[in-house]
mmCIF file of C-alpha atoms and ligand atoms in Angstrom:
data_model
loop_
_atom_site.group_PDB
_atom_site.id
_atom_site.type_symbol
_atom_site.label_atom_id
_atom_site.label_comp_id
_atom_site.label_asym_id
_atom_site.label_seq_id
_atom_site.Cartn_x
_atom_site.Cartn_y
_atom_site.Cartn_z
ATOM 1 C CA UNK A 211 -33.788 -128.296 -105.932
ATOM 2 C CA UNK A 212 -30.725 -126.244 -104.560
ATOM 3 C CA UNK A 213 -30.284 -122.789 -105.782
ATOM 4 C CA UNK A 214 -26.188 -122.265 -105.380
ATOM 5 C CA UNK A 215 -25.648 -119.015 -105.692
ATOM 6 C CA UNK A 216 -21.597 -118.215 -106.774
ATOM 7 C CA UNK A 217 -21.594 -121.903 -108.211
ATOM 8 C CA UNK A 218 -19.071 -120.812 -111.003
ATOM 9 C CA UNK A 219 -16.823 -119.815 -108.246
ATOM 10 C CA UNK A 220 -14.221 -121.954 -106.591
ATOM 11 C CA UNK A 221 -15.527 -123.496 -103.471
ATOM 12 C CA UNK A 222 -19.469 -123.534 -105.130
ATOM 13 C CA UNK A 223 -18.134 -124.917 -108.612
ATOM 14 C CA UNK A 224 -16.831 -127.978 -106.055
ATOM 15 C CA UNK A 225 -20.000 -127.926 -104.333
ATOM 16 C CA UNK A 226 -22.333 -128.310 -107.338
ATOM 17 C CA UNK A 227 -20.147 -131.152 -108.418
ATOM 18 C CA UNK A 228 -20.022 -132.658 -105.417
ATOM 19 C CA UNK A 229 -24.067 -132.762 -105.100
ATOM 20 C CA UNK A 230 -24.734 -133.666 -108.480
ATOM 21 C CA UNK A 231 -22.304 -136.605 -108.376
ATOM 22 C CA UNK A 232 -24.286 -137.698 -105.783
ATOM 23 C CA UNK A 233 -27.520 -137.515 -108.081
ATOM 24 C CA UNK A 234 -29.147 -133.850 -106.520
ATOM 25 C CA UNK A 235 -30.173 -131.010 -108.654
ATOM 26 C CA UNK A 236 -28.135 -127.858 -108.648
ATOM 27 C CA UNK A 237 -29.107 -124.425 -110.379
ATOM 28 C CA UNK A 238 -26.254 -122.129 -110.469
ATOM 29 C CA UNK A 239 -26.813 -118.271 -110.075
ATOM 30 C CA UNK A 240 -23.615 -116.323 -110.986
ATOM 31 C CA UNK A 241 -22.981 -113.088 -112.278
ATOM 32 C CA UNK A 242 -19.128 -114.928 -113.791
ATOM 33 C CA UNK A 243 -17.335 -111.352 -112.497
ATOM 34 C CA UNK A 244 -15.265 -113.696 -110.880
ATOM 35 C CA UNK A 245 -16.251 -116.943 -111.544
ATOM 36 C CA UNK A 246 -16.052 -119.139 -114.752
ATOM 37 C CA UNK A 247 -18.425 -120.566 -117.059
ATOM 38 C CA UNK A 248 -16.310 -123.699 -117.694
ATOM 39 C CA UNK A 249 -16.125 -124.611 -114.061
ATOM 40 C CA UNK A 250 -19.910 -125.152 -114.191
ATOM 41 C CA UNK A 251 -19.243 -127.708 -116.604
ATOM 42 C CA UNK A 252 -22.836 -129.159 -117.403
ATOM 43 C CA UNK A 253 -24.565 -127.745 -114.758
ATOM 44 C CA UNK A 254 -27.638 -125.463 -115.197
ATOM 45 C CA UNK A 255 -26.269 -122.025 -115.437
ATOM 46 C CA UNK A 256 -28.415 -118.332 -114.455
ATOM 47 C CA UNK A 257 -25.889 -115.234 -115.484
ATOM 48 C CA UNK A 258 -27.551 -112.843 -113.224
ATOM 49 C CA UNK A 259 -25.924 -110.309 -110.830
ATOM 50 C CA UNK A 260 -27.147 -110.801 -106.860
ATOM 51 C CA UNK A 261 -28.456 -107.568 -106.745
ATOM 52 C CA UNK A 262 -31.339 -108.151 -109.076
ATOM 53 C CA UNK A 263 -34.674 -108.919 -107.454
ATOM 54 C CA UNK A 264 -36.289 -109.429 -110.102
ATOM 55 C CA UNK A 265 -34.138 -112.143 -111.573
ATOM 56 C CA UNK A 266 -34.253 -114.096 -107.548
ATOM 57 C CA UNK A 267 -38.131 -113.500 -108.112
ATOM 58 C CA UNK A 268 -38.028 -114.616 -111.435
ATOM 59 C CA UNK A 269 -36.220 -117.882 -110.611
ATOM 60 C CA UNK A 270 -38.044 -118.486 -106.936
ATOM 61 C CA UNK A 271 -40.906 -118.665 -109.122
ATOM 62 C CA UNK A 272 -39.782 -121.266 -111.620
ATOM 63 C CA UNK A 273 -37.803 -123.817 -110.372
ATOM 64 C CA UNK A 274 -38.713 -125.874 -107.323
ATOM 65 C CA UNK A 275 -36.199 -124.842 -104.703
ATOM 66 C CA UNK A 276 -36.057 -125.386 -101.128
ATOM 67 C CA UNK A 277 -32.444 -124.017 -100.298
ATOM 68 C CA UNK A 278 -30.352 -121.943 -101.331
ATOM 69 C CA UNK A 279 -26.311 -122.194 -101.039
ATOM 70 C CA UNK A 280 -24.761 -118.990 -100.610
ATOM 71 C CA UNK A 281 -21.345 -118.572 -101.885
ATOM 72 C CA UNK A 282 -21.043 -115.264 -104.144
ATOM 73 C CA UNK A 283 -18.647 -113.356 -102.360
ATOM 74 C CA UNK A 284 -15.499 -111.612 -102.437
ATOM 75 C CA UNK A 285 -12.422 -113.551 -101.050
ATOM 76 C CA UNK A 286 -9.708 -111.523 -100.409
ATOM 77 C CA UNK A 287 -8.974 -110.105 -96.753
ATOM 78 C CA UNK A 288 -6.342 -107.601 -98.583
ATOM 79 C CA UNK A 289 -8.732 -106.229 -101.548
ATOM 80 C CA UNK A 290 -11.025 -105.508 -98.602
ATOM 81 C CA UNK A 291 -8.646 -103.807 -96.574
ATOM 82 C CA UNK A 292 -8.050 -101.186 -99.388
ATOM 83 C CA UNK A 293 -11.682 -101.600 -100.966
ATOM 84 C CA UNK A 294 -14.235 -102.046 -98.151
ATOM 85 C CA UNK A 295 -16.636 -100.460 -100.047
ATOM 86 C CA UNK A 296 -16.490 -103.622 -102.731
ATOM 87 C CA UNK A 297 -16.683 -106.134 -99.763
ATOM 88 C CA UNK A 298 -19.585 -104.223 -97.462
ATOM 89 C CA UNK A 299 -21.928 -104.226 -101.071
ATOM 90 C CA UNK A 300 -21.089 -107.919 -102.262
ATOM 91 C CA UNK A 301 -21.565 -109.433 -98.508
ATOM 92 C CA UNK A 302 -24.051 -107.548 -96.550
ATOM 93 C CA UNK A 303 -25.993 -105.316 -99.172
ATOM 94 C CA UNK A 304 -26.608 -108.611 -101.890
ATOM 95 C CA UNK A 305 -27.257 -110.681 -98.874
ATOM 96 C CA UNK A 306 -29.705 -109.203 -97.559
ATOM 97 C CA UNK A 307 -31.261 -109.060 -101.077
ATOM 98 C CA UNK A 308 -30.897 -112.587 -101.348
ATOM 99 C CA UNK A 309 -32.120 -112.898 -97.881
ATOM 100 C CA UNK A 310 -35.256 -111.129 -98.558
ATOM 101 C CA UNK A 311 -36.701 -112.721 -102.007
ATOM 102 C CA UNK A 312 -36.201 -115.984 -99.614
ATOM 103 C CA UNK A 313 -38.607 -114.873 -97.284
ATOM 104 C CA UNK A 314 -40.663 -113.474 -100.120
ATOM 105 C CA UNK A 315 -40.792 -117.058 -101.364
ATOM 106 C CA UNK A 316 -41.030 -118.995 -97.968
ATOM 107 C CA UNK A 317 -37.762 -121.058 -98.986
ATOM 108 C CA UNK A 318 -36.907 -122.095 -95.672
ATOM 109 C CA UNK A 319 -32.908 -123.150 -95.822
ATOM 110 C CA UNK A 320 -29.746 -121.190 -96.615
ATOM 111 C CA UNK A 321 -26.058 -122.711 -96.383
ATOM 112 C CA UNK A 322 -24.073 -119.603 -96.190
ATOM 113 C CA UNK A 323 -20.238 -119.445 -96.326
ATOM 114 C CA UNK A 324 -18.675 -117.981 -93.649
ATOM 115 C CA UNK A 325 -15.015 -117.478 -92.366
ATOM 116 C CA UNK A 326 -12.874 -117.661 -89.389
ATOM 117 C CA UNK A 327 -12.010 -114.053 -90.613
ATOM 118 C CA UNK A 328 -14.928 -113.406 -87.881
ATOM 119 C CA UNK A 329 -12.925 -114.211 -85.349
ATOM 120 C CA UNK A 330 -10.080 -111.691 -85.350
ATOM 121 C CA UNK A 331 -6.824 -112.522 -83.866
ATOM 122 C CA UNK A 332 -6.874 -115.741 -81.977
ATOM 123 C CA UNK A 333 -7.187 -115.883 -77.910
ATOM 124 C CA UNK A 334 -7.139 -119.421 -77.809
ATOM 125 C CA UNK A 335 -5.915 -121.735 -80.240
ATOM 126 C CA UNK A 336 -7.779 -124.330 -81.774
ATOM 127 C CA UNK A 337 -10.684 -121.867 -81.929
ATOM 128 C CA UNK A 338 -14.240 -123.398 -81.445
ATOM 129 C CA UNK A 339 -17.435 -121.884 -81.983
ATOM 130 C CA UNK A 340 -18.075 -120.151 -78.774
ATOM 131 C CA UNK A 341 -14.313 -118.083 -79.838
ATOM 132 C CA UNK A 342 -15.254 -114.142 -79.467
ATOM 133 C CA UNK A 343 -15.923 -112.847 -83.060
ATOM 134 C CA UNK A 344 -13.887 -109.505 -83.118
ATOM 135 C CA UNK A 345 -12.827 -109.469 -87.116
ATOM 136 C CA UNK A 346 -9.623 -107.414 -87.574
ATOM 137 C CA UNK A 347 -10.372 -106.593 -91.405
ATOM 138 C CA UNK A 348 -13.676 -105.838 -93.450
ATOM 139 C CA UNK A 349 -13.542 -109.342 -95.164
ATOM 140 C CA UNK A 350 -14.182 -110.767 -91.687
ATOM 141 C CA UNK A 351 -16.556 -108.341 -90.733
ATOM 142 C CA UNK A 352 -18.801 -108.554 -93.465
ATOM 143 C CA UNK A 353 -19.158 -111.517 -93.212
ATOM 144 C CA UNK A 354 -20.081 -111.596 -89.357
ATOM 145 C CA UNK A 355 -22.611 -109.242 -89.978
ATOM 146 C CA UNK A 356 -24.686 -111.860 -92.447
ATOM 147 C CA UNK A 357 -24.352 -114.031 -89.844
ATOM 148 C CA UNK A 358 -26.056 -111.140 -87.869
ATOM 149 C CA UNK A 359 -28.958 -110.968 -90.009
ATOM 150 C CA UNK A 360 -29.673 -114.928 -91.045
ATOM 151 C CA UNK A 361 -30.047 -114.957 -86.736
ATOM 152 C CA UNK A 362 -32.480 -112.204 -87.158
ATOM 153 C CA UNK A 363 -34.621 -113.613 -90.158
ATOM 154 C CA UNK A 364 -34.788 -116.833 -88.675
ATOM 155 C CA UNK A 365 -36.119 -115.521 -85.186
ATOM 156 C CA UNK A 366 -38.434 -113.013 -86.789
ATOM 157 C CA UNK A 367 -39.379 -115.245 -89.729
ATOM 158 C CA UNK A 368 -38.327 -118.742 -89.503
ATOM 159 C CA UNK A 369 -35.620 -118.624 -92.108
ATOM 160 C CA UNK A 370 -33.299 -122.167 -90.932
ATOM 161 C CA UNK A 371 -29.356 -122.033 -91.762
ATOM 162 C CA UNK A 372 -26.576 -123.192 -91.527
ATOM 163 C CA UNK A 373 -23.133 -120.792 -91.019
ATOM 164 C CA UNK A 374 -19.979 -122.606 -92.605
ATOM 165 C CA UNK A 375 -16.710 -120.638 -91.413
ATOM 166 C CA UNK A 376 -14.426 -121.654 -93.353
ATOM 167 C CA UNK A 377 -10.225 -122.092 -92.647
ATOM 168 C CA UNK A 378 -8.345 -121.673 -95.597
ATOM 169 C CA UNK A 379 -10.353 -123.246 -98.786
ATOM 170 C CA UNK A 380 -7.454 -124.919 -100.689
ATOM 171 C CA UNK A 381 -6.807 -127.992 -103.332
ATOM 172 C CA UNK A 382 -9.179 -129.239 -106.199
ATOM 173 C CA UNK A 383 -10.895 -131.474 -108.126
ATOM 174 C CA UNK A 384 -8.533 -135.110 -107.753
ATOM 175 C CA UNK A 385 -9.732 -135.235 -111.471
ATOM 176 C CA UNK A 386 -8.686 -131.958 -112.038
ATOM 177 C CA UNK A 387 -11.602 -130.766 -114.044
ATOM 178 C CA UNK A 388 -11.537 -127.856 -111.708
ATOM 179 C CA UNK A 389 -9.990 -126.337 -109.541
ATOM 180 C CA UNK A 390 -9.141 -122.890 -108.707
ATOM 181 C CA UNK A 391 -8.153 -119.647 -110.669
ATOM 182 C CA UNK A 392 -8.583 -116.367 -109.590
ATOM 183 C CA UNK A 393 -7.264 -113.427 -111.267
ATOM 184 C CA UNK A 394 -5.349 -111.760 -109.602
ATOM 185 C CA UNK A 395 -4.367 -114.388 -107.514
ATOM 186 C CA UNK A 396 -3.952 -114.124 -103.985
ATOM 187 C CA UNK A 397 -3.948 -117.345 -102.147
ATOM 188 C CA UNK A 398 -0.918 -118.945 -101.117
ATOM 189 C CA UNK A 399 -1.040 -122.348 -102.309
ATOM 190 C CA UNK A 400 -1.605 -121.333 -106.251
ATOM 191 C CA UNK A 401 0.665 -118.689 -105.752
ATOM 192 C CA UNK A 402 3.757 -120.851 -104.431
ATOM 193 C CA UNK A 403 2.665 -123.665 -107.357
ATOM 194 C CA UNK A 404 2.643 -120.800 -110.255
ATOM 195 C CA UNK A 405 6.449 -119.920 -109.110
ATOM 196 C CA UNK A 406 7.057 -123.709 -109.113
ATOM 197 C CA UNK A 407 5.539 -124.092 -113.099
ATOM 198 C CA UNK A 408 7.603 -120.451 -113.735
ATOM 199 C CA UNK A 409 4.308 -118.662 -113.961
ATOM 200 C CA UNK A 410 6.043 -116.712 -111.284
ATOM 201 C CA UNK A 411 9.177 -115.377 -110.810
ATOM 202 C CA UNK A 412 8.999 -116.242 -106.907
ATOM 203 C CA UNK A 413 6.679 -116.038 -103.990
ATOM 204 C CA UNK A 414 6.771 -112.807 -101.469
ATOM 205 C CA UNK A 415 6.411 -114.416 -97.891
ATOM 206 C CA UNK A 416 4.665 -111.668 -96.008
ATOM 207 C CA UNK A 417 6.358 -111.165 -92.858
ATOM 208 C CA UNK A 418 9.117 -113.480 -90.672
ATOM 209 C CA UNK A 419 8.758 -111.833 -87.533
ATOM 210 C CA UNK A 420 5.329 -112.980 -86.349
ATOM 211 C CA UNK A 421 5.009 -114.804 -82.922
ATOM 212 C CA UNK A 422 5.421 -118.276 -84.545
ATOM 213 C CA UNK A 423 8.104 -120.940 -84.415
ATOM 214 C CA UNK A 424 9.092 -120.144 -88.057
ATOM 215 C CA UNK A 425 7.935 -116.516 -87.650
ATOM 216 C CA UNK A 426 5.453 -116.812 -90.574
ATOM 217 C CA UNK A 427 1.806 -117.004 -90.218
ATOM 218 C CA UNK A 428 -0.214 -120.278 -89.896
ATOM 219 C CA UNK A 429 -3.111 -121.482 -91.295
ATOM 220 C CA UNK A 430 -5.480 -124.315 -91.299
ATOM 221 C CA UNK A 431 -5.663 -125.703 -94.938
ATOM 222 C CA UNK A 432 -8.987 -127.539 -95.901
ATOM 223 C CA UNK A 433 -9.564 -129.626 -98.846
ATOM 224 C CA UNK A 434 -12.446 -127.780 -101.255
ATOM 225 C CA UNK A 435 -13.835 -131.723 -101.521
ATOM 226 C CA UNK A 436 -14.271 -131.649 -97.395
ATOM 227 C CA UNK A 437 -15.960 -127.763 -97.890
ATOM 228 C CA UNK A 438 -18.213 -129.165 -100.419
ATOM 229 C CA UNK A 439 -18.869 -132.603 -98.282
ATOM 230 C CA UNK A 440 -19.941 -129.684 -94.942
ATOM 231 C CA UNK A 441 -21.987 -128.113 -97.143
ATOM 232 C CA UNK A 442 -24.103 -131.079 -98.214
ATOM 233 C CA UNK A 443 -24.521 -132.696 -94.789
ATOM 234 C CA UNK A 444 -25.361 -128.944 -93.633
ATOM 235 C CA UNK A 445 -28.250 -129.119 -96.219
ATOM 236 C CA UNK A 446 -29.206 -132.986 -94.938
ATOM 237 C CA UNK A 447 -29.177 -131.549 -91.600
ATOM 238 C CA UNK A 448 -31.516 -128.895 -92.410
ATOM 239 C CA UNK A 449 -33.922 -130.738 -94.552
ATOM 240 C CA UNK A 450 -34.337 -133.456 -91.946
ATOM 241 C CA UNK A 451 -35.290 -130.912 -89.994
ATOM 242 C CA UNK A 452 -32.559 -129.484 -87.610
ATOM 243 C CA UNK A 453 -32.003 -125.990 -86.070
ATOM 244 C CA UNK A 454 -30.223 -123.315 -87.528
ATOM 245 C CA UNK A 455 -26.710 -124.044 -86.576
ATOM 246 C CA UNK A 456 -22.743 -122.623 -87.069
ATOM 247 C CA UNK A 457 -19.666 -124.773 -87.537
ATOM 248 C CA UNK A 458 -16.318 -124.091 -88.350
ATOM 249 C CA UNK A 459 -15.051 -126.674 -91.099
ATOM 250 C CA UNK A 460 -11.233 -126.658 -91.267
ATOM 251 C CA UNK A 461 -8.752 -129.312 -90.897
ATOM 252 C CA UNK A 462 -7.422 -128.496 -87.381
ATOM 253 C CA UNK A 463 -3.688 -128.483 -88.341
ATOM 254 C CA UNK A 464 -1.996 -125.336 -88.724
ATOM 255 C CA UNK A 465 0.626 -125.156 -91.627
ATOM 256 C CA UNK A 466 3.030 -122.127 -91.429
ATOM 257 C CA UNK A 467 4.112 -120.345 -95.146
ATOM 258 C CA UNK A 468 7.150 -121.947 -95.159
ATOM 259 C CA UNK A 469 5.837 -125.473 -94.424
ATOM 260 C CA UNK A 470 3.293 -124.564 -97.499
ATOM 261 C CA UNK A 471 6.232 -123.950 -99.529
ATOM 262 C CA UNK A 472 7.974 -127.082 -98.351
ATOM 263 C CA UNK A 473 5.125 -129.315 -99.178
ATOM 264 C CA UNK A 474 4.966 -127.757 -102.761
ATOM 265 C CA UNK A 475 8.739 -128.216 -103.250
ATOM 266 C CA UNK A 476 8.140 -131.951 -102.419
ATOM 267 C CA UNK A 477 5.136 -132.416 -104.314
ATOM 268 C CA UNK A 478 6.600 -130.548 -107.528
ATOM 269 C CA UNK A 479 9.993 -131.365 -107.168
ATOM 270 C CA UNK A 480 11.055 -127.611 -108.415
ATOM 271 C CA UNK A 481 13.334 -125.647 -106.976
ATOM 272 C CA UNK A 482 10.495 -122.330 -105.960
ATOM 273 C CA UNK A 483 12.304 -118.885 -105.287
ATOM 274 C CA UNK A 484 11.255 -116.913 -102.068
ATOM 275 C CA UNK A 485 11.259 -113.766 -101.045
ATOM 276 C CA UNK A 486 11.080 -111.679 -98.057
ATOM 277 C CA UNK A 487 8.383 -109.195 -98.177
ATOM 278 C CA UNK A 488 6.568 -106.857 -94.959
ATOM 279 C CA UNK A 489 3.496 -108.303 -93.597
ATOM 280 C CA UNK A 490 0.625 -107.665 -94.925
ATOM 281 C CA UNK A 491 -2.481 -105.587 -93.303
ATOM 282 C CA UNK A 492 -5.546 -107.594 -91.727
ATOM 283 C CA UNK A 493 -3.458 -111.083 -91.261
ATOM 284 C CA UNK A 494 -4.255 -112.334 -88.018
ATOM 285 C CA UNK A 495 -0.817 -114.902 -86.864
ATOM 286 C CA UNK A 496 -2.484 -118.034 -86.558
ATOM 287 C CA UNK A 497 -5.847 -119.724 -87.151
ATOM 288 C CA UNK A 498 -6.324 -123.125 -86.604
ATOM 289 C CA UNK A 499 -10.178 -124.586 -86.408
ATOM 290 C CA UNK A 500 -11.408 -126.989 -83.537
ATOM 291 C CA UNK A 501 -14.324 -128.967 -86.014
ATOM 292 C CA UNK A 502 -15.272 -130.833 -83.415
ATOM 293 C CA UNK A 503 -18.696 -129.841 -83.425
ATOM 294 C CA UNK A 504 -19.503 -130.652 -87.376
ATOM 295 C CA UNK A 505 -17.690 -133.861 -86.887
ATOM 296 C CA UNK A 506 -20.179 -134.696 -83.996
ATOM 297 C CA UNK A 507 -23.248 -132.777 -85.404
ATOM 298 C CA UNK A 508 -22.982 -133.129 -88.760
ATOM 299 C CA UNK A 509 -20.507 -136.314 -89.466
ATOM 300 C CA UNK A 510 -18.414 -134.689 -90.957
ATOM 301 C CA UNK A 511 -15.009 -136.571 -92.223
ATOM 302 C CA UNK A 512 -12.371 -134.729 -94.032
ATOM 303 C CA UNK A 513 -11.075 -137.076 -97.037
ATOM 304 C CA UNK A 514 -8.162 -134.959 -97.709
ATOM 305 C CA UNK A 515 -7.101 -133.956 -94.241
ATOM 306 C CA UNK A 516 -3.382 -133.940 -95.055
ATOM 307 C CA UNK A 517 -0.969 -130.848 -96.346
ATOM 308 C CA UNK A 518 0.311 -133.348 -99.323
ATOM 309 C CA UNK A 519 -2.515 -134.822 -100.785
ATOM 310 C CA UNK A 520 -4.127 -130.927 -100.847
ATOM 311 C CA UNK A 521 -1.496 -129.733 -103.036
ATOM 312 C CA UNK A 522 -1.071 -132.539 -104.849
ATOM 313 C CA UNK A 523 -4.292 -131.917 -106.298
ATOM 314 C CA UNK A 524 -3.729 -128.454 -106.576
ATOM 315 C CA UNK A 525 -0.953 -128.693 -108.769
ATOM 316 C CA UNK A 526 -2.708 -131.503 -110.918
ATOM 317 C CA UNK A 527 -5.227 -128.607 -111.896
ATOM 318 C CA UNK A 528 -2.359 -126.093 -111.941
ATOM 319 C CA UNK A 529 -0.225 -128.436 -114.648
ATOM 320 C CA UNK A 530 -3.547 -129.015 -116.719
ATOM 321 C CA UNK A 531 -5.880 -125.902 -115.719
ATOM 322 C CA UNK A 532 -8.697 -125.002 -118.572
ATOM 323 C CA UNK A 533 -9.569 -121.355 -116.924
HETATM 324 N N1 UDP B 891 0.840 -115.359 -98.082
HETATM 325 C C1 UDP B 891 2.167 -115.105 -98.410
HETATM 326 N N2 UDP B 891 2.471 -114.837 -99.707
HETATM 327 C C2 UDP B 891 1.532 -114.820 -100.712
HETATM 328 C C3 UDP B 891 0.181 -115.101 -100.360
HETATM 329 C C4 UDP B 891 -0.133 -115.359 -99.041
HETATM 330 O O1 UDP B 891 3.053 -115.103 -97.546
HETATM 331 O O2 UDP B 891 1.874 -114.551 -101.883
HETATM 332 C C5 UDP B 891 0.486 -115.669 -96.684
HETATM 333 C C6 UDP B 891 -0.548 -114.724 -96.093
HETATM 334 O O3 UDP B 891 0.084 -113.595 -95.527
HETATM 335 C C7 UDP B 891 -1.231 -115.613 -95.061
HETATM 336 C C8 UDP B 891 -1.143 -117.015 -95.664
HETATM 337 O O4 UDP B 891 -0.128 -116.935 -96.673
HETATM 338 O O5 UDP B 891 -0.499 -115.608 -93.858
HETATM 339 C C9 UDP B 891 -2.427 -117.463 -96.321
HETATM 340 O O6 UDP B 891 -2.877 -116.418 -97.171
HETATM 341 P P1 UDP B 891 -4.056 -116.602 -98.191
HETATM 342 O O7 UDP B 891 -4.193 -115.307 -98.953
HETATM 343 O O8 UDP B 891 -3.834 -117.849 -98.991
HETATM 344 O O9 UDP B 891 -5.332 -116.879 -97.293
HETATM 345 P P2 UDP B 891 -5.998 -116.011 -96.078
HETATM 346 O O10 UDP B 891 -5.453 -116.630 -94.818
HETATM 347 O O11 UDP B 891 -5.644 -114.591 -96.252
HETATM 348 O O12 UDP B 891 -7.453 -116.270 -96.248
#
């Protein structure tokens, strides 16, 4: 059984979809400070904070799990510019919580999401693996340092994961019976889709001058259906008894603001206002994933690979969102 923790959350909600439509068992550990109860829909829920040992003792002991998916986390590289504090606790200090009532347990695998926040500004562009990891904000470098410490347990202990950096988790559910909602929100592709349903009076574009074509930042936009397909092959990898590995899983096309906001005029056929606005702190200009090595490794095959079909599901859950 998979213990996934953040599974109310937007990229684990996916996730525990994704494995139990494929007939696994999930048990979802969330605290729902972010996440939502509905987006668990008949999963088995735990409400239970990270932090609490005795709850991961409690549950170690009762259900028969052999991994653990790690998503509860923070997600916003601008909340953790101003409130490092918030992102240093939730990454490294529950982590290492979590990290420790597994080797109390002996439950030998952990999927853990990462980012290509670890890398910092790009030197070379699509970045691989072997990319240096010098994170420019605390998002990133929380993150690097759990990477840090699953490398220690498993050489002191025998702990086997897998490191998932993610590009830029976007889209939903095709079905639409999730999809994402954070509040406040900060991503870009809900954001531009809220001003295109009026939600929104507009969408701030932060910062024109970069060293772009366009001037505005690029990205690498992955479907949260290819995250959650990673993840499970990253578990089947494990189980069948691979080494501890890290991939990056993004689409490895980069999509400036402004061709986000193109794609969503398409797709919605609205009009969305735009407006300037300064840059803001800890973006990096581009980052655009090689996957190469989870394609080879782990057979990994993006479903939703193109700009269009992602929003096009994201604004099927934004027209008919239930949280
Ligand atoms: N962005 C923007 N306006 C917004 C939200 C985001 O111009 O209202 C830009 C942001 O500066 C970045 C890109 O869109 O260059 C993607 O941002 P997002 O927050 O979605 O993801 P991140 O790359 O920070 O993980």
């Amino acid at each position: 059984m998979i213990l996934v923790t953040g599974g109310a959350g937007y990229i684990g909600s996916h996730y525990v979809l994704y494995e139990r439509e494929r007939g696994n068992e999930a048990l979802v550990l969330d605290d729902l400070s972010l996440g939502h109860r509905e987006a668990v829909l008949d999963a088995p829920l735990i409400v239970a904070d990270l932090s609490n040992e005795a709850v991961l003792d409690a549950v170690f002991r009762s259900y028969p799990i052999d991994a653990v998916v790690h998503f509860a986390a923070l997600a916003s590289v601008p909340e953790s510019v101003a409130k490092p504090h918030r992102y240093y606790r939730h990454h490294v200090a529950h982590t290492i919580t979590l990290l420790d009532a597994m080797r109390r347990h002996s439950i030998p695998y952990l999927v853990f999401s990462s980012s290509c926040a670890t890398y910092g500004d790009p030197q070379y562009t699509p970045m691989d693996e072997r990319h240096p990891q010098n994170p420019i904000n605390p998002y990133g470098e929380s993150k690097r340092i759990c990477e840090r410490m699953m490398q220690s347990f498993d050489e002191a202990y025998g702990l086997r994961y897998v490191s998932l950096r993610y590009f830029n988790a976007s889209g939903a559910d095709p079905e639409a019976r999730i999809g994402e909602s954070h509040d406040p929100e900060t991503h870009l592709i809900p954001i531009v889709l809220q001003a295109a349903n009026g939600k929104r009076r507009s969408v701030a574009v932060y910062g024109n001058d970069y060293a772009t074509p366009d001037g505005t930042c690029i990205r690498d936009y992955v479907h949260v259906n290819d995250l959650a397909q990673a993840h499970a092959l990253a578990l089947d990898r494990l189980r069948a008894g691979g080494p501890s590995a890290t991939y990056n899983v993004g689409s490895g096309t980069g999509h400036s603001v402004q061709d986000v906001i193109a794609a969503c005029r398409e797709v919605t056929g609205r009009q969305i206002p735009v407006e300037e606005a300064p840059r803001r702190a800890g973006d990096p200009p581009i980052l655009v994933a090689s996957s190469a090595k989870a394609e080879a490794e782990l057979g990994w095959r993006p479903q939703y690979a193109d700009l269009h079909t992602i929003v096009e599901t994201a604004w099927r859950w934004e027209e008919n969102r239930r949280f």
